[in-house]
Amino acid sequence: MKLQQDKLAQERAELERERAKLERQRVEQERLAQQRAVESERQRLEQEKRARQRANKSYRYTDNGDGTVTDNRSGLIWMKNANCFGEQNWKTAMRSAANLAHGQCGLRDGSRRGMWRLPTKKELVAMIDHKYRRPALSNAAGSGHWKEGDAFSGVQTVNYWSSTTDTHSTSYPKLNLSKHSNKSPQVSDKERDAIKVSEALKKMTQK
């Protein structure tokens, strides 16, 4: 009798182990399926982004569909939302840019803290389109004046900060933050040192 009970106990224990094993396999399969779905969606979005870039190859700006806009001349990637943080002082703006990441201000680009920065004066000047005023910015195609959502949204006709400290009064385009990309110009040591001298910073003004 005892032998039968021991055998039944062993069989039950083996059955429980088998059930636990099957449950682990099921959970792992679900995890892998979710992982494949996420990767598939990422690849789909990347393909759509590349298709838009090919279609808009002659455009000045390409809306990447993830809260960012690419300047096809410079290769810089800008925020689509040009008024995410509202009015801030320079130190706060520098911190806001450094802390910006995916999930903020409409960004769906996978960016992390530290990937974004304020643009330099040189980068802002490169955005100017002298054919237009208030703001001095073209539409995505480069064929007309900027309009809401084409390609940027929330563009303000007020002053915007630069990371460059020797920003004397001149005319600048009205854009927000730029993110490093492989083609974006590097910040020189001189500019980097100048950024630290916050006391010497002057706010950009528009004529």
Tab-separated table of C-alpha atoms in Angstrom:
chain	number	residue	atom	x	y	z
A	1	MET	CA	0.000	0.000	0.000
A	2	LYS	CA	2.795	2.392	0.966
A	3	LEU	CA	4.595	1.631	-2.281
A	4	GLN	CA	1.480	2.542	-4.238
A	5	GLN	CA	1.105	5.802	-2.304
A	6	ASP	CA	4.749	6.678	-2.903
A	7	LYS	CA	4.346	5.924	-6.603
A	8	LEU	CA	1.231	8.082	-6.815
A	9	ALA	CA	3.040	10.916	-5.032
A	10	GLN	CA	5.943	10.646	-7.454
A	11	GLU	CA	3.584	10.651	-10.416
A	12	ARG	CA	1.778	13.717	-9.075
A	13	ALA	CA	5.114	15.493	-8.503
A	14	GLU	CA	6.222	14.607	-12.017
A	15	LEU	CA	2.917	15.862	-13.394
A	16	GLU	CA	3.316	19.166	-11.529
A	17	ARG	CA	6.851	19.549	-12.880
A	18	GLU	CA	5.586	18.895	-16.388
A	19	ARG	CA	2.804	21.426	-15.939
A	20	ALA	CA	5.281	24.020	-14.636
A	21	LYS	CA	7.550	23.324	-17.584
A	22	LEU	CA	4.695	23.755	-20.055
A	23	GLU	CA	3.671	27.011	-18.350
A	24	ARG	CA	7.236	28.367	-18.615
A	25	GLN	CA	7.286	27.412	-22.280
A	26	ARG	CA	3.946	29.149	-22.840
A	27	VAL	CA	5.134	32.352	-21.124
A	28	GLU	CA	8.370	32.291	-23.097
A	29	GLN	CA	6.497	31.794	-26.371
A	30	GLU	CA	4.228	34.738	-25.560
A	31	ARG	CA	7.262	36.884	-24.715
A	32	LEU	CA	8.966	35.963	-27.973
A	33	ALA	CA	5.759	36.621	-29.929
A	34	GLN	CA	5.453	40.076	-28.354
A	35	GLN	CA	9.115	40.749	-29.065
A	36	ARG	CA	8.659	39.744	-32.711
A	37	ALA	CA	5.572	41.959	-32.973
A	38	VAL	CA	7.460	44.957	-31.565
A	39	GLU	CA	10.387	44.353	-33.906
A	40	SER	CA	8.033	43.921	-36.858
A	41	GLU	CA	6.337	47.232	-36.030
A	42	ARG	CA	9.711	48.945	-35.670
A	43	GLN	CA	10.806	47.641	-39.067
A	44	ARG	CA	7.500	48.733	-40.617
A	45	LEU	CA	7.895	52.257	-39.256
A	46	GLU	CA	11.504	52.374	-40.429
A	47	GLN	CA	10.471	51.270	-43.919
A	48	GLU	CA	7.752	53.935	-43.992
A	49	LYS	CA	10.266	56.530	-42.846
A	50	ARG	CA	12.715	55.547	-45.591
A	51	ALA	CA	9.922	55.558	-48.168
A	52	ARG	CA	8.953	59.093	-47.120
A	53	GLN	CA	12.568	60.186	-47.285
A	54	ARG	CA	12.939	58.752	-50.800
A	55	ALA	CA	9.669	60.351	-51.893
A	56	ASN	CA	10.688	63.690	-50.373
A	57	LYS	CA	14.287	63.565	-51.537
A	58	SER	CA	13.912	66.930	-53.258
A	59	TYR	CA	12.104	68.446	-50.258
A	60	ARG	CA	13.809	70.822	-47.848
A	61	TYR	CA	12.348	69.029	-44.821
A	62	THR	CA	11.068	65.515	-44.257
A	63	ASP	CA	8.480	64.791	-41.572
A	64	ASN	CA	9.707	61.490	-40.136
A	65	GLY	CA	6.332	60.637	-38.603
A	66	ASP	CA	7.845	60.150	-35.142
A	67	GLY	CA	7.779	63.693	-33.810
A	68	THR	CA	10.958	64.681	-35.644
A	69	VAL	CA	11.758	66.506	-38.889
A	70	THR	CA	14.926	66.045	-40.958
A	71	ASP	CA	16.574	68.990	-42.679
A	72	ASN	CA	17.635	67.402	-45.968
A	73	ARG	CA	20.317	70.022	-46.533
A	74	SER	CA	22.209	69.689	-43.268
A	75	GLY	CA	21.127	66.221	-42.151
A	76	LEU	CA	20.099	67.637	-38.776
A	77	ILE	CA	17.057	66.185	-37.057
A	78	TRP	CA	14.761	68.727	-35.401
A	79	MET	CA	11.729	68.447	-33.163
A	80	LYS	CA	8.491	68.809	-35.084
A	81	ASN	CA	6.942	70.571	-32.084
A	82	ALA	CA	8.620	73.992	-32.036
A	83	ASN	CA	6.899	75.124	-28.838
A	84	CYS	CA	7.163	72.141	-26.544
A	85	PHE	CA	8.513	73.904	-23.443
A	86	GLY	CA	7.109	77.389	-23.887
A	87	GLU	CA	9.082	80.380	-22.606
A	88	GLN	CA	12.139	79.470	-20.501
A	89	ASN	CA	15.400	81.114	-19.445
A	90	TRP	CA	18.609	79.864	-21.040
A	91	LYS	CA	19.751	77.552	-18.231
A	92	THR	CA	16.334	75.918	-18.039
A	93	ALA	CA	16.210	75.543	-21.820
A	94	MET	CA	19.608	73.834	-21.805
A	95	ARG	CA	18.388	71.388	-19.128
A	96	SER	CA	15.100	70.783	-20.923
A	97	ALA	CA	16.961	69.923	-24.111
A	98	ALA	CA	19.371	67.591	-22.311
A	99	ASN	CA	16.513	65.763	-20.554
A	100	LEU	CA	14.320	65.423	-23.631
A	101	ALA	CA	13.490	61.840	-24.637
A	102	HIS	CA	11.015	59.520	-26.340
A	103	GLY	CA	7.475	60.046	-25.041
A	104	GLN	CA	7.850	63.795	-24.509
A	105	CYS	CA	6.558	66.542	-26.794
A	106	GLY	CA	5.119	64.039	-29.268
A	107	LEU	CA	8.419	62.194	-29.742
A	108	ARG	CA	8.157	58.541	-30.779
A	109	ASP	CA	11.724	58.222	-32.055
A	110	GLY	CA	13.287	56.081	-29.336
A	111	SER	CA	15.573	58.920	-28.261
A	112	ARG	CA	17.040	58.953	-24.754
A	113	ARG	CA	18.141	61.670	-22.357
A	114	GLY	CA	21.354	63.267	-23.543
A	115	MET	CA	20.653	62.793	-27.264
A	116	TRP	CA	19.072	66.228	-27.702
A	117	ARG	CA	20.657	69.687	-27.409
A	118	LEU	CA	19.969	73.315	-28.258
A	119	PRO	CA	21.115	74.263	-31.786
A	120	THR	CA	24.172	76.401	-32.351
A	121	LYS	CA	23.886	79.830	-33.940
A	122	LYS	CA	25.351	78.413	-37.159
A	123	GLU	CA	22.672	75.722	-37.286
A	124	LEU	CA	19.886	78.248	-36.716
A	125	VAL	CA	21.236	80.575	-39.406
A	126	ALA	CA	21.217	77.638	-41.844
A	127	MET	CA	17.446	77.377	-41.406
A	128	ILE	CA	16.766	80.927	-42.604
A	129	ASP	CA	14.856	81.322	-45.848
A	130	HIS	CA	15.207	84.989	-46.810
A	131	LYS	CA	12.124	84.871	-49.031
A	132	TYR	CA	9.889	84.757	-45.963
A	133	ARG	CA	9.342	86.637	-42.717
A	134	ARG	CA	7.699	85.944	-39.359
A	135	PRO	CA	8.944	83.276	-39.424
A	136	ALA	CA	11.799	83.176	-41.934
A	137	LEU	CA	11.026	79.537	-42.633
A	138	SER	CA	9.820	77.600	-45.654
A	139	ASN	CA	7.365	74.735	-45.825
A	140	ALA	CA	8.486	71.110	-46.136
A	141	ALA	CA	8.774	71.244	-49.913
A	142	GLY	CA	10.746	74.487	-49.782
A	143	SER	CA	8.290	75.958	-52.276
A	144	GLY	CA	6.371	78.327	-50.003
A	145	HIS	CA	6.081	79.962	-46.620
A	146	TRP	CA	5.754	77.787	-43.518
A	147	LYS	CA	2.229	76.776	-42.504
A	148	GLU	CA	1.151	74.969	-39.344
A	149	GLY	CA	2.202	71.312	-39.526
A	150	ASP	CA	4.189	71.751	-42.760
A	151	ALA	CA	6.593	70.387	-41.628
A	152	PHE	CA	6.872	71.974	-38.165
A	153	SER	CA	4.097	72.744	-35.694
A	154	GLY	CA	3.798	75.482	-33.107
A	155	VAL	CA	6.446	77.739	-34.645
A	156	GLN	CA	6.623	80.976	-32.635
A	157	THR	CA	7.461	84.498	-33.801
A	158	VAL	CA	9.338	85.159	-30.565
A	159	ASN	CA	12.959	84.665	-29.540
A	160	TYR	CA	14.514	81.194	-29.427
A	161	TRP	CA	17.620	80.188	-27.522
A	162	SER	CA	20.900	79.047	-29.071
A	163	SER	CA	23.675	77.134	-27.322
A	164	THR	CA	26.206	79.596	-28.785
A	165	THR	CA	26.931	82.469	-26.416
A	166	ASP	CA	27.955	85.200	-28.875
A	167	THR	CA	24.443	85.596	-30.288
A	168	HIS	CA	24.201	89.325	-30.991
A	169	SER	CA	21.061	90.903	-32.370
A	170	THR	CA	20.327	89.581	-35.863
A	171	SER	CA	17.630	87.752	-37.800
A	172	TYR	CA	17.142	84.067	-37.027
A	173	PRO	CA	14.608	81.454	-38.055
A	174	LYS	CA	12.039	80.408	-35.495
A	175	LEU	CA	12.844	76.817	-34.666
A	176	ASN	CA	13.379	74.779	-31.524
A	177	LEU	CA	15.768	71.940	-30.671
A	178	SER	CA	18.046	69.860	-32.913
A	179	LYS	CA	19.196	66.316	-32.257
A	180	HIS	CA	22.565	64.847	-33.161
A	181	SER	CA	22.565	62.637	-36.248
A	182	ASN	CA	25.402	61.134	-38.229
A	183	LYS	CA	25.396	64.058	-40.635
A	184	SER	CA	24.976	66.857	-38.126
A	185	PRO	CA	27.890	69.253	-37.626
A	186	GLN	CA	29.966	68.775	-34.498
A	187	VAL	CA	30.079	71.402	-31.763
A	188	SER	CA	33.603	72.828	-31.721
A	189	ASP	CA	35.697	73.064	-28.551
A	190	LYS	CA	35.400	76.839	-28.755
A	191	GLU	CA	31.603	76.650	-28.877
A	192	ARG	CA	31.535	74.061	-26.096
A	193	ASP	CA	33.640	76.271	-23.863
A	194	ALA	CA	31.471	79.248	-24.728
A	195	ILE	CA	28.368	77.379	-23.649
A	196	LYS	CA	29.777	77.166	-20.126
A	197	VAL	CA	30.090	80.928	-19.880
A	198	SER	CA	26.433	81.522	-19.192
A	199	GLU	CA	27.050	85.043	-17.875
A	200	ALA	CA	28.165	86.120	-21.348
A	201	LEU	CA	25.099	84.690	-23.034
A	202	LYS	CA	22.779	87.124	-24.786
A	203	LYS	CA	19.339	86.224	-25.927
A	204	MET	CA	18.735	86.064	-29.634
A	205	THR	CA	16.517	88.784	-31.029
A	206	GLN	CA	14.828	89.136	-34.381
A	207	LYS	CA	14.785	92.320	-36.429
